[in-house]
């Protein structure tokens, strides 16, 4: 005779199954390796919400981060903790004066610094920045990007700021590494476009680091999936982060001494939505292989309210990085959960490279 299972019993079975599934996913990922990368070479970049997060990392950790690539992003802490402000003034403002100006951004940074929540902004003075905006981008409009560039130009030498205003590009990562990329003017998943020979990853890395060797025709390094739980003080899903992230490691970087770049996907570009397409085809790995650069790809997961493994209500249905405060009021500072997690990942990669069996540690 079959045993009947009540509603509560059924829920327990479902919950147990989900826990097992989440555990299996976490177990399949390796630990993020210590590689002895050079902590003086940390740069960041991102597209859309990843661009906003790149700016947050650059400002919050200005004593560490040496430069940023910003594709379709705006001023630091533009949303000021408001989703409605993010959707309006920081993406599609009704008038250009709705976007916070360079002085307002500087004042907000100064306030966070006085509160001890971010590094002294003097650390930005020697940074290099590369910014891209497309005329067909109706998601983060030109006035928003212009405001960010105005902030940079008021504080950095002219040659340190490169602003690419592309005629016809939509809201997307611009890549020559994806054979199935969307047309240039597109603003649709997977948000990877082909715009002639414009290679955003290559151009921004060259601006941030200086002259580079030609990109490798085919990446020959190792793409490692690692568990992100080790770098969050709570379960990753509490912060709307995925169970695993990725790091691309050129073969020569196993012995230490390489540079490090953090590449941040945009909304609806995480592994849970488009698989490893951003990680593999955004165009960074080919340049990394030829130029001794380790590329870190943290990952965000979509959430709509409650989620398995979390009792917090988090509304992030498109899997965006937190640039408006869904993870807490200090999201744009060193204390923000996602910022802290990425910093911890960087610290692991800069730790001395582990010795291989039979070889003395350096």
Tab-separated table of C-alpha atoms in Angstrom:
chain	number	residue	atom	x	y	z
A	1	UNK	CA	0.000	0.000	0.000
A	2	UNK	CA	1.317	3.442	-0.890
A	3	UNK	CA	1.867	5.845	1.969
A	4	UNK	CA	0.053	9.154	1.597
A	5	UNK	CA	2.082	12.294	1.995
A	6	UNK	CA	0.348	15.390	3.343
A	7	UNK	CA	0.981	18.919	2.101
A	8	UNK	CA	3.555	19.612	4.818
A	9	UNK	CA	5.334	16.355	4.034
A	10	UNK	CA	5.349	17.182	0.333
A	11	UNK	CA	6.867	20.571	1.043
A	12	UNK	CA	9.564	18.941	3.146
A	13	UNK	CA	10.411	16.584	0.290
A	14	UNK	CA	10.581	19.466	-2.177
A	15	UNK	CA	12.737	21.506	0.197
A	16	UNK	CA	15.097	18.561	0.733
A	17	UNK	CA	15.371	18.075	-3.010
A	18	UNK	CA	16.226	21.737	-3.536
A	19	UNK	CA	18.845	21.656	-0.796
A	20	UNK	CA	20.440	18.597	-2.397
A	21	UNK	CA	20.398	20.285	-5.805
A	22	UNK	CA	22.002	23.461	-4.456
A	23	UNK	CA	24.591	21.432	-2.559
A	24	UNK	CA	25.486	19.435	-5.668
A	25	UNK	CA	25.962	22.649	-7.649
A	26	UNK	CA	28.260	24.087	-4.995
A	27	UNK	CA	30.277	20.867	-4.718
A	28	UNK	CA	30.872	20.774	-8.490
A	29	UNK	CA	32.759	24.073	-8.304
A	30	UNK	CA	36.409	24.232	-7.242
A	31	UNK	CA	37.891	26.590	-4.704
A	32	UNK	CA	39.142	29.865	-6.166
A	33	UNK	CA	42.929	29.396	-6.380
A	34	UNK	CA	45.570	31.652	-4.847
A	35	UNK	CA	47.654	32.755	-7.824
A	36	UNK	CA	49.959	35.472	-6.565
A	37	UNK	CA	48.641	38.020	-9.063
A	38	UNK	CA	50.034	41.531	-8.714
A	39	UNK	CA	47.775	43.552	-6.378
A	40	UNK	CA	49.080	46.769	-7.959
A	41	UNK	CA	47.433	45.871	-11.281
A	42	UNK	CA	43.758	45.507	-10.289
A	43	UNK	CA	41.353	46.940	-12.872
A	44	UNK	CA	37.609	46.467	-13.340
A	45	UNK	CA	35.037	46.748	-16.094
A	46	UNK	CA	31.403	45.985	-16.715
A	47	UNK	CA	28.361	46.508	-18.890
A	48	UNK	CA	25.047	48.016	-17.731
A	49	UNK	CA	24.525	47.062	-14.058
A	50	UNK	CA	28.035	45.607	-14.222
A	51	UNK	CA	29.276	49.029	-15.323
A	52	UNK	CA	27.636	50.657	-12.309
A	53	UNK	CA	29.213	47.981	-10.078
A	54	UNK	CA	32.615	48.557	-11.690
A	55	UNK	CA	32.380	52.251	-10.747
A	56	UNK	CA	31.308	51.292	-7.213
A	57	UNK	CA	34.325	48.999	-6.840
A	58	UNK	CA	36.655	51.651	-8.236
A	59	UNK	CA	35.412	54.324	-5.837
A	60	UNK	CA	34.923	52.173	-2.729
A	61	UNK	CA	38.391	50.634	-3.126
A	62	UNK	CA	40.193	53.496	-4.834
A	63	UNK	CA	43.439	52.644	-3.038
A	64	UNK	CA	43.392	49.230	-4.730
A	65	UNK	CA	41.676	49.616	-8.119
A	66	UNK	CA	43.829	51.284	-10.764
A	67	UNK	CA	41.246	51.854	-13.493
A	68	UNK	CA	37.799	51.085	-14.863
A	69	UNK	CA	36.107	50.238	-18.147
A	70	UNK	CA	32.479	51.406	-18.167
A	71	UNK	CA	30.089	50.249	-20.900
A	72	UNK	CA	26.659	51.879	-20.621
A	73	UNK	CA	26.970	52.981	-17.004
A	74	UNK	CA	26.588	56.164	-15.000
A	75	UNK	CA	27.764	58.091	-11.934
A	76	UNK	CA	28.745	56.529	-8.630
A	77	UNK	CA	25.753	55.874	-6.339
A	78	UNK	CA	23.491	57.608	-8.842
A	79	UNK	CA	20.383	55.838	-7.506
A	80	UNK	CA	21.003	56.880	-3.887
A	81	UNK	CA	19.276	53.717	-2.678
A	82	UNK	CA	16.099	54.164	-4.750
A	83	UNK	CA	14.983	51.709	-7.428
A	84	UNK	CA	12.686	54.377	-8.861
A	85	UNK	CA	15.540	56.857	-9.142
A	86	UNK	CA	17.634	54.138	-10.760
A	87	UNK	CA	14.956	53.418	-13.375
A	88	UNK	CA	14.393	57.111	-14.055
A	89	UNK	CA	17.206	59.585	-13.482
A	90	UNK	CA	20.002	57.013	-13.820
A	91	UNK	CA	18.773	55.256	-16.964
A	92	UNK	CA	16.282	57.330	-18.937
A	93	UNK	CA	15.981	60.798	-17.341
A	94	UNK	CA	13.095	62.980	-18.461
A	95	UNK	CA	15.543	65.882	-18.794
A	96	UNK	CA	19.357	65.922	-18.668
A	97	UNK	CA	19.356	67.984	-15.470
A	98	UNK	CA	17.718	65.077	-13.633
A	99	UNK	CA	21.048	63.202	-13.677
A	100	UNK	CA	23.377	64.061	-10.763
A	101	UNK	CA	26.113	66.352	-12.004
A	102	UNK	CA	29.848	65.943	-11.447
A	103	UNK	CA	29.810	68.147	-8.345
A	104	UNK	CA	26.871	66.257	-6.809
A	105	UNK	CA	28.667	62.960	-7.415
A	106	UNK	CA	31.843	64.324	-5.827
A	107	UNK	CA	29.878	65.499	-2.798
A	108	UNK	CA	28.289	62.079	-2.338
A	109	UNK	CA	31.692	60.386	-2.573
A	110	UNK	CA	33.108	62.834	-0.036
A	111	UNK	CA	30.234	62.107	2.360
A	112	UNK	CA	30.777	58.330	2.175
A	113	UNK	CA	34.530	58.877	2.688
A	114	UNK	CA	33.955	61.033	5.779
A	115	UNK	CA	31.738	58.278	7.153
A	116	UNK	CA	34.625	55.825	6.696
A	117	UNK	CA	32.624	53.676	4.270
A	118	UNK	CA	34.893	54.078	1.234
A	119	UNK	CA	38.567	54.791	0.599
A	120	UNK	CA	39.840	58.362	0.462
A	121	UNK	CA	38.910	59.552	-3.065
A	122	UNK	CA	42.464	60.830	-3.518
A	123	UNK	CA	43.103	57.258	-4.653
A	124	UNK	CA	41.234	57.998	-7.881
A	125	UNK	CA	43.782	60.590	-9.005
A	126	UNK	CA	46.078	58.146	-10.820
A	127	UNK	CA	43.337	55.988	-12.380
A	128	UNK	CA	42.637	55.464	-16.062
A	129	UNK	CA	39.092	55.065	-17.383
A	130	UNK	CA	37.563	53.903	-20.664
A	131	UNK	CA	33.866	54.634	-21.225
A	132	UNK	CA	31.516	53.589	-24.035
A	133	UNK	CA	28.022	54.786	-24.953
A	134	UNK	CA	26.040	53.904	-28.094
A	135	UNK	CA	23.602	56.213	-29.851
A	136	UNK	CA	21.073	53.366	-30.126
A	137	UNK	CA	21.186	52.689	-26.372
A	138	UNK	CA	17.797	53.636	-24.916
A	139	UNK	CA	18.389	51.750	-21.652
A	140	UNK	CA	21.154	53.914	-20.199
A	141	UNK	CA	20.930	57.088	-22.222
A	142	UNK	CA	23.785	59.339	-23.318
A	143	UNK	CA	23.112	62.093	-20.746
A	144	UNK	CA	23.714	59.601	-17.928
A	145	UNK	CA	27.055	58.443	-19.338
A	146	UNK	CA	28.064	62.040	-20.093
A	147	UNK	CA	27.640	62.881	-16.420
A	148	UNK	CA	30.000	60.102	-15.372
A	149	UNK	CA	32.592	61.252	-17.908
A	150	UNK	CA	32.272	64.847	-16.671
A	151	UNK	CA	33.088	63.628	-13.156
A	152	UNK	CA	36.177	61.798	-14.379
A	153	UNK	CA	37.398	64.686	-16.539
A	154	UNK	CA	37.154	67.090	-13.599
A	155	UNK	CA	39.591	64.933	-11.617
A	156	UNK	CA	41.840	63.073	-14.045
A	157	UNK	CA	44.311	64.159	-16.725
A	158	UNK	CA	42.832	64.381	-20.222
A	159	UNK	CA	44.861	61.444	-21.494
A	160	UNK	CA	43.595	59.204	-18.672
A	161	UNK	CA	39.969	59.412	-19.889
A	162	UNK	CA	38.897	57.777	-23.133
A	163	UNK	CA	35.237	58.279	-24.108
A	164	UNK	CA	33.951	56.249	-27.064
A	165	UNK	CA	30.606	57.525	-28.386
A	166	UNK	CA	29.697	54.893	-30.928
A	167	UNK	CA	27.245	55.776	-33.666
A	168	UNK	CA	24.684	52.990	-33.789
A	169	UNK	CA	25.607	50.727	-30.860
A	170	UNK	CA	22.789	49.422	-28.691
A	171	UNK	CA	22.803	48.484	-25.010
A	172	UNK	CA	25.300	45.613	-24.988
A	173	UNK	CA	28.853	44.363	-24.665
A	174	UNK	CA	30.593	44.985	-27.988
A	175	UNK	CA	32.636	41.932	-28.930
A	176	UNK	CA	34.411	40.383	-31.903
A	177	UNK	CA	34.766	37.065	-30.049
A	178	UNK	CA	31.132	35.900	-30.373
A	179	UNK	CA	30.344	34.471	-33.834
A	180	UNK	CA	26.612	34.638	-33.048
A	181	UNK	CA	26.600	38.186	-31.652
A	182	UNK	CA	23.585	40.415	-32.226
A	183	UNK	CA	23.581	43.252	-34.744
A	184	UNK	CA	25.251	46.439	-33.527
A	185	UNK	CA	22.067	48.423	-32.859
A	186	UNK	CA	20.386	45.630	-30.867
A	187	UNK	CA	19.438	45.929	-27.181
A	188	UNK	CA	18.299	42.366	-26.463
A	189	UNK	CA	19.617	39.123	-24.924
A	190	UNK	CA	22.350	38.017	-24.741
A	191	UNK	CA	23.391	41.693	-24.916
A	192	UNK	CA	26.551	40.888	-26.855
A	193	UNK	CA	26.748	42.797	-30.146
A	194	UNK	CA	29.061	42.957	-33.140
A	195	UNK	CA	29.863	46.516	-34.278
A	196	UNK	CA	32.348	46.064	-37.107
A	197	UNK	CA	35.824	45.621	-35.663
A	198	UNK	CA	35.187	47.448	-32.382
A	199	UNK	CA	36.608	45.230	-29.648
A	200	UNK	CA	35.525	46.718	-26.327
A	201	UNK	CA	37.482	44.279	-24.165
A	202	UNK	CA	40.686	44.832	-26.120
A	203	UNK	CA	40.339	48.617	-26.269
A	204	UNK	CA	39.572	49.053	-22.594
A	205	UNK	CA	42.354	46.708	-21.477
A	206	UNK	CA	44.854	48.509	-23.712
A	207	UNK	CA	43.807	51.872	-22.292
A	208	UNK	CA	43.957	50.660	-18.693
A	209	UNK	CA	47.256	48.767	-18.992
A	210	UNK	CA	49.060	50.354	-21.923
A	211	UNK	CA	50.318	48.653	-25.062
A	212	UNK	CA	49.313	44.984	-25.299
A	213	UNK	CA	50.531	42.044	-27.345
A	214	UNK	CA	48.069	40.934	-30.079
A	215	UNK	CA	45.148	38.861	-28.849
A	216	UNK	CA	45.422	35.084	-28.961
A	217	UNK	CA	43.462	33.455	-31.779
A	218	UNK	CA	42.134	30.823	-29.380
A	219	UNK	CA	42.289	31.007	-25.572
A	220	UNK	CA	44.544	28.270	-24.207
A	221	UNK	CA	44.147	28.920	-20.499
A	222	UNK	CA	41.826	27.355	-17.950
A	223	UNK	CA	38.305	28.543	-17.151
A	224	UNK	CA	37.629	27.602	-13.532
A	225	UNK	CA	34.191	27.525	-11.897
A	226	UNK	CA	34.509	28.334	-8.193
A	227	UNK	CA	32.084	28.421	-5.271
A	228	UNK	CA	31.187	32.003	-4.319
A	229	UNK	CA	29.916	31.018	-0.849
A	230	UNK	CA	33.427	31.224	0.573
A	231	UNK	CA	33.505	34.954	-0.145
A	232	UNK	CA	30.117	35.993	1.213
A	233	UNK	CA	29.339	36.401	4.903
A	234	UNK	CA	25.881	34.971	4.187
A	235	UNK	CA	24.594	32.477	1.624
A	236	UNK	CA	25.214	33.940	-1.865
A	237	UNK	CA	21.492	33.919	-2.674
A	238	UNK	CA	20.975	36.335	0.249
A	239	UNK	CA	22.872	38.865	-1.878
A	240	UNK	CA	21.283	37.679	-5.141
A	241	UNK	CA	24.620	36.155	-6.113
A	242	UNK	CA	24.957	32.834	-7.900
A	243	UNK	CA	26.365	29.709	-6.276
A	244	UNK	CA	29.420	29.853	-8.516
A	245	UNK	CA	31.565	32.369	-10.362
A	246	UNK	CA	34.381	31.953	-12.898
A	247	UNK	CA	38.008	32.889	-13.301
A	248	UNK	CA	40.052	32.623	-16.495
A	249	UNK	CA	43.678	31.690	-15.826
A	250	UNK	CA	46.292	31.731	-18.609
A	251	UNK	CA	48.730	28.849	-18.255
A	252	UNK	CA	51.650	31.174	-17.472
A	253	UNK	CA	49.715	32.694	-14.559
A	254	UNK	CA	49.814	29.561	-12.433
A	255	UNK	CA	53.249	30.637	-11.226
A	256	UNK	CA	52.197	34.123	-10.100
A	257	UNK	CA	53.135	37.624	-11.192
A	258	UNK	CA	50.236	38.220	-13.600
A	259	UNK	CA	47.838	41.150	-13.738
A	260	UNK	CA	44.184	40.928	-12.689
A	261	UNK	CA	41.015	42.282	-14.267
A	262	UNK	CA	37.462	41.927	-12.911
A	263	UNK	CA	34.817	41.650	-15.671
A	264	UNK	CA	31.189	42.141	-14.613
A	265	UNK	CA	28.248	40.972	-16.720
A	266	UNK	CA	25.068	43.024	-17.045
A	267	UNK	CA	21.427	42.287	-16.278
A	268	UNK	CA	20.181	39.050	-17.866
A	269	UNK	CA	23.781	38.109	-18.718
A	270	UNK	CA	24.618	35.789	-15.832
A	271	UNK	CA	25.211	32.070	-16.211
A	272	UNK	CA	21.671	31.318	-15.047
A	273	UNK	CA	20.294	33.150	-18.104
A	274	UNK	CA	22.800	32.797	-20.979
A	275	UNK	CA	25.124	30.095	-19.664
A	276	UNK	CA	28.834	30.857	-20.015
A	277	UNK	CA	28.396	33.016	-23.085
A	278	UNK	CA	29.549	36.264	-21.460
A	279	UNK	CA	32.410	34.494	-19.694
A	280	UNK	CA	33.604	32.845	-22.901
A	281	UNK	CA	32.673	35.346	-25.646
A	282	UNK	CA	32.812	38.862	-24.235
A	283	UNK	CA	36.350	39.001	-25.623
A	284	UNK	CA	38.537	39.273	-22.521
A	285	UNK	CA	40.095	35.807	-22.511
A	286	UNK	CA	41.894	36.160	-25.851
A	287	UNK	CA	43.663	39.301	-24.614
A	288	UNK	CA	44.293	37.782	-21.202
A	289	UNK	CA	46.059	34.785	-22.723
A	290	UNK	CA	48.533	36.919	-24.650
A	291	UNK	CA	49.183	39.472	-21.911
A	292	UNK	CA	49.416	37.611	-18.587
A	293	UNK	CA	46.059	38.779	-17.237
A	294	UNK	CA	43.830	36.740	-14.925
A	295	UNK	CA	40.158	37.595	-15.505
A	296	UNK	CA	37.675	37.241	-12.642
A	297	UNK	CA	34.001	36.802	-13.584
A	298	UNK	CA	31.766	37.021	-10.476
A	299	UNK	CA	28.142	36.043	-11.076
A	300	UNK	CA	24.725	37.351	-10.002
A	301	UNK	CA	21.509	35.289	-9.885
A	302	UNK	CA	18.002	36.575	-10.568
A	303	UNK	CA	15.527	36.787	-7.676
A	304	UNK	CA	11.892	37.814	-7.381
A	305	UNK	CA	11.177	38.133	-3.672
A	306	UNK	CA	11.809	35.039	-1.578
A	307	UNK	CA	14.170	32.278	-2.752
A	308	UNK	CA	15.313	28.846	-1.600
A	309	UNK	CA	18.059	29.246	0.989
A	310	UNK	CA	17.033	32.776	1.963
A	311	UNK	CA	14.430	34.334	4.221
A	312	UNK	CA	15.062	37.848	2.900
A	313	UNK	CA	12.831	39.574	0.380
A	314	UNK	CA	15.080	40.617	-2.514
A	315	UNK	CA	13.637	41.925	-5.767
A	316	UNK	CA	16.158	41.472	-8.576
A	317	UNK	CA	14.218	39.658	-11.326
A	318	UNK	CA	16.700	40.439	-14.111
A	319	UNK	CA	19.829	39.308	-12.288
A	320	UNK	CA	21.445	42.762	-12.063
A	321	UNK	CA	24.350	43.793	-9.890
A	322	UNK	CA	23.178	45.888	-6.967
A	323	UNK	CA	23.505	49.533	-7.877
A	324	UNK	CA	20.255	50.740	-6.285
A	325	UNK	CA	20.198	49.064	-2.860
A	326	UNK	CA	18.323	45.768	-3.013
A	327	UNK	CA	21.002	44.120	-0.846
A	328	UNK	CA	21.141	46.868	1.776
A	329	UNK	CA	21.760	50.605	2.232
A	330	UNK	CA	25.577	50.375	2.059
A	331	UNK	CA	25.537	48.583	-1.329
A	332	UNK	CA	27.877	51.126	-2.985
A	333	UNK	CA	30.495	51.080	-0.212
A	334	UNK	CA	33.164	48.732	1.103
A	335	UNK	CA	30.486	47.331	3.426
A	336	UNK	CA	28.119	46.377	0.605
A	337	UNK	CA	27.694	42.600	0.470
A	338	UNK	CA	28.556	42.259	-3.202
A	339	UNK	CA	31.473	44.709	-3.035
A	340	UNK	CA	32.869	42.834	-0.016
A	341	UNK	CA	32.542	39.494	-1.820
A	342	UNK	CA	34.383	40.673	-4.926
A	343	UNK	CA	37.125	42.260	-2.826
A	344	UNK	CA	37.552	38.947	-0.991
A	345	UNK	CA	37.876	37.143	-4.336
A	346	UNK	CA	40.552	39.618	-5.422
A	347	UNK	CA	42.393	39.068	-2.149
A	348	UNK	CA	42.399	35.312	-2.763
A	349	UNK	CA	43.828	35.713	-6.250
A	350	UNK	CA	46.562	38.049	-5.007
A	351	UNK	CA	47.587	35.649	-2.237
A	352	UNK	CA	50.884	33.795	-2.903
A	353	UNK	CA	50.533	31.061	-5.491
A	354	UNK	CA	50.237	27.592	-3.974
A	355	UNK	CA	53.193	25.355	-4.575
A	356	UNK	CA	52.641	22.389	-6.898
A	357	UNK	CA	53.411	18.913	-5.495
A	358	UNK	CA	57.147	18.376	-5.499
A	359	UNK	CA	57.980	22.045	-6.029
A	360	UNK	CA	59.090	24.432	-3.297
A	361	UNK	CA	56.854	27.398	-2.590
A	362	UNK	CA	58.196	30.740	-3.759
